[in-house]
PDB file of C-alpha atoms in Angstrom:
ATOM      1  CA  MET C   3     -23.266   8.389 -10.840  1.00 71.00           C
ATOM      2  CA  TYR C   4     -23.001   6.059  -7.861  1.00 72.00           C
ATOM      3  CA  LEU C   5     -26.542   4.777  -8.379  1.00 81.00           C
ATOM      4  CA  ALA C   6     -26.001   4.344 -12.118  1.00 80.00           C
ATOM      5  CA  TYR C   7     -22.804   2.381 -11.547  1.00 75.00           C
ATOM      6  CA  TYR C   8     -24.455   0.277  -8.845  1.00 76.00           C
ATOM      7  CA  ALA C   9     -27.389  -0.491 -11.166  1.00 83.00           C
ATOM      8  CA  LEU C  10     -24.964  -1.496 -13.911  1.00 77.00           C
ATOM      9  CA  LYS C  11     -23.096  -3.691 -11.444  1.00 75.00           C
ATOM     10  CA  MET C  12     -26.318  -5.420 -10.424  1.00 80.00           C
ATOM     11  CA  ALA C  13     -27.294  -5.962 -14.058  1.00 82.00           C
ATOM     12  CA  MET C  14     -23.902  -7.337 -15.118  1.00 78.00           C
ATOM     13  CA  GLY C  15     -23.711  -9.853 -12.277  1.00 73.00           C
ATOM     14  CA  ALA C  16     -20.532 -11.921 -12.214  1.00 70.00           C
ATOM     15  CA  PHE C  17     -18.690  -9.661 -14.645  1.00 70.00           C
ATOM     16  CA  PHE C  18     -18.647  -6.841 -12.095  1.00 67.00           C
ATOM     17  CA  ASN C  19     -18.242  -8.969  -8.977  1.00 65.00           C
ATOM     18  CA  LEU C  20     -14.670  -7.972  -8.178  1.00 68.00           C
ATOM     19  CA  GLN C  21     -13.034  -6.386  -5.133  1.00 70.00           C
ATOM     20  CA  TRP C  22     -12.004  -3.367  -7.212  1.00 73.00           C
ATOM     21  CA  ASP C  23     -15.618  -2.464  -8.024  1.00 72.00           C
ATOM     22  CA  ALA C  24     -16.518  -1.999  -4.374  1.00 77.00           C
ATOM     23  CA  LEU C  25     -13.244  -0.159  -3.832  1.00 84.00           C
ATOM     24  CA  LEU C  26     -13.982   2.256  -6.673  1.00 81.00           C
ATOM     25  CA  LEU C  27     -17.488   2.937  -5.416  1.00 81.00           C
ATOM     26  CA  GLU C  28     -16.333   3.588  -1.862  1.00 86.00           C
ATOM     27  CA  ALA C  29     -13.364   5.717  -2.945  1.00 90.00           C
ATOM     28  CA  GLY C  30     -15.677   7.735  -5.189  1.00 87.00           C
ATOM     29  CA  VAL C  31     -17.998   8.504  -2.305  1.00 88.00           C
ATOM     30  CA  HIS C  32     -15.027   9.517  -0.152  1.00 90.00           C
ATOM     31  CA  ALA C  33     -13.715  11.765  -2.933  1.00 92.00           C
ATOM     32  CA  ILE C  34     -17.086  13.497  -3.247  1.00 90.00           C
ATOM     33  CA  LEU C  35     -17.170  14.026   0.513  1.00 90.00           C
ATOM     34  CA  LEU C  36     -13.636  15.423   0.436  1.00 91.00           C
ATOM     35  CA  ALA C  37     -14.470  17.823  -2.381  1.00 92.00           C
ATOM     36  CA  ALA C  38     -17.644  18.994  -0.653  1.00 91.00           C
ATOM     37  CA  SER C  39     -16.089  19.469   2.776  1.00 89.00           C
ATOM     38  CA  SER C  40     -15.467  23.034   3.828  1.00 89.00           C
ATOM     39  CA  SER C  41     -14.022  22.693   7.316  1.00 91.00           C
ATOM     40  CA  MET C  42     -10.572  21.359   8.078  1.00 93.00           C
ATOM     41  CA  LEU C  43     -11.978  18.913  10.642  1.00 93.00           C
ATOM     42  CA  LEU C  44     -14.224  17.316   8.012  1.00 91.00           C
ATOM     43  CA  LYS C  45     -11.322  17.071   5.563  1.00 93.00           C
ATOM     44  CA  VAL C  46      -9.196  15.283   8.167  1.00 94.00           C
ATOM     45  CA  ALA C  47     -12.082  12.902   8.887  1.00 93.00           C
ATOM     46  CA  VAL C  48     -12.515  12.057   5.204  1.00 92.00           C
ATOM     47  CA  LEU C  49      -8.763  11.568   4.755  1.00 93.00           C
ATOM     48  CA  SER C  50      -8.904   9.183   7.717  1.00 95.00           C
ATOM     49  CA  LEU C  51     -11.629   7.274   5.878  1.00 93.00           C
ATOM     50  CA  PHE C  52      -9.295   6.994   2.880  1.00 93.00           C
ATOM     51  CA  GLN C  53      -6.566   5.611   5.141  1.00 95.00           C
ATOM     52  CA  LEU C  54      -8.994   3.105   6.643  1.00 94.00           C
ATOM     53  CA  LEU C  55     -10.063   2.067   3.132  1.00 92.00           C
ATOM     54  CA  LEU C  56      -6.438   1.491   2.135  1.00 91.00           C
ATOM     55  CA  PHE C  57      -5.780  -0.500   5.304  1.00 92.00           C
ATOM     56  CA  ARG C  58      -8.845  -2.681   4.715  1.00 90.00           C
ATOM     57  CA  LEU C  59      -7.769  -3.319   1.124  1.00 86.00           C
ATOM     58  CA  MET C  60      -4.197  -4.285   2.015  1.00 86.00           C
ATOM     59  CA  PHE C  61      -5.158  -6.339   5.090  1.00 89.00           C
ATOM     60  CA  GLY C  62      -7.965  -8.145   3.261  1.00 84.00           C
ATOM     61  CA  SER C  63      -5.730  -8.942   0.307  1.00 81.00           C
ATOM     62  CA  GLY C  64      -3.089 -10.331   2.641  1.00 82.00           C
ATOM     63  CA  ILE C  65      -5.593 -12.502   4.515  1.00 85.00           C
ATOM     64  CA  VAL C  66      -6.993 -13.915   1.271  1.00 82.00           C
ATOM     65  CA  LYS C  67      -3.511 -14.791   0.030  1.00 81.00           C
ATOM     66  CA  TYR C  68      -2.485 -16.310   3.353  1.00 81.00           C
ATOM     67  CA  TYR C  69      -5.485 -18.639   3.441  1.00 84.00           C
ATOM     68  CA  ALA C  70      -5.258 -19.554  -0.256  1.00 80.00           C
ATOM     69  CA  THR C  71      -4.423 -23.093  -1.301  1.00 81.00           C
ATOM     70  CA  ASP C  72      -0.966 -22.077  -2.559  1.00 80.00           C
ATOM     71  CA  SER C  73       1.479 -22.857   0.244  1.00 83.00           C
ATOM     72  CA  SER C  74       4.055 -20.317  -0.965  1.00 82.00           C
ATOM     73  CA  TRP C  75       2.005 -17.512   0.590  1.00 80.00           C
ATOM     74  CA  ARG C  76       1.872 -19.262   3.960  1.00 80.00           C
ATOM     75  CA  ASP C  77       5.578 -20.019   4.120  1.00 84.00           C
ATOM     76  CA  MET C  78       6.381 -16.450   2.978  1.00 78.00           C
ATOM     77  CA  THR C  79       8.291 -17.409  -0.198  1.00 83.00           C
ATOM     78  CA  ALA C  80       5.782 -16.078  -2.738  1.00 80.00           C
ATOM     79  CA  MET C  81       7.375 -12.629  -2.963  1.00 76.00           C
ATOM     80  CA  LYS C  82      10.577 -14.190  -4.327  1.00 78.00           C
ATOM     81  CA  TYR C  83       8.612 -15.572  -7.277  1.00 77.00           C
ATOM     82  CA  HIS C  84       6.515 -12.416  -7.577  1.00 71.00           C
ATOM     83  CA  PHE C  85       9.525 -10.152  -8.104  1.00 71.00           C
ATOM     84  CA  LEU C  86      11.227 -12.640 -10.429  1.00 76.00           C
ATOM     85  CA  THR C  87       8.238 -12.718 -12.779  1.00 77.00           C
ATOM     86  CA  GLN C  88       7.393  -9.006 -12.860  1.00 70.00           C
ATOM     87  CA  PRO C  89       8.486  -6.958 -15.869  1.00 71.00           C
ATOM     88  CA  LEU C  90      11.203  -4.425 -15.133  1.00 65.00           C
ATOM     89  CA  PRO C  91      10.834  -0.795 -16.220  1.00 66.00           C
ATOM     90  CA  LYS C  92      13.058   0.360 -19.048  1.00 66.00           C
ATOM     91  CA  GLY C  93      16.536   1.300 -17.870  1.00 60.00           C
ATOM     92  CA  SER C  94      16.352  -0.402 -14.474  1.00 53.00           C
ATOM     93  CA  ALA C  95      18.447  -3.439 -15.394  1.00 52.00           C
TER      94      ALA C  95
END
């Protein structure tokens, strides 16, 4: 499945050139490794890979936003606008 998805990604070009595509592929490989692992040590190692993947995603997203042209990310005021414009779940108001 990984090779089929990668081939589709290469064929589609710019339509599949998003951060989430690489994240899905890497998380899928980690999930297969976790399902196939039999020893507890291997399971802990694969779970550590998941944690590293999450850290890389969050850190990379933060760096991209910090160096973006919008100054509200650099002066740390963007979250005020983010929470003001997000829809609220039913019953939370």
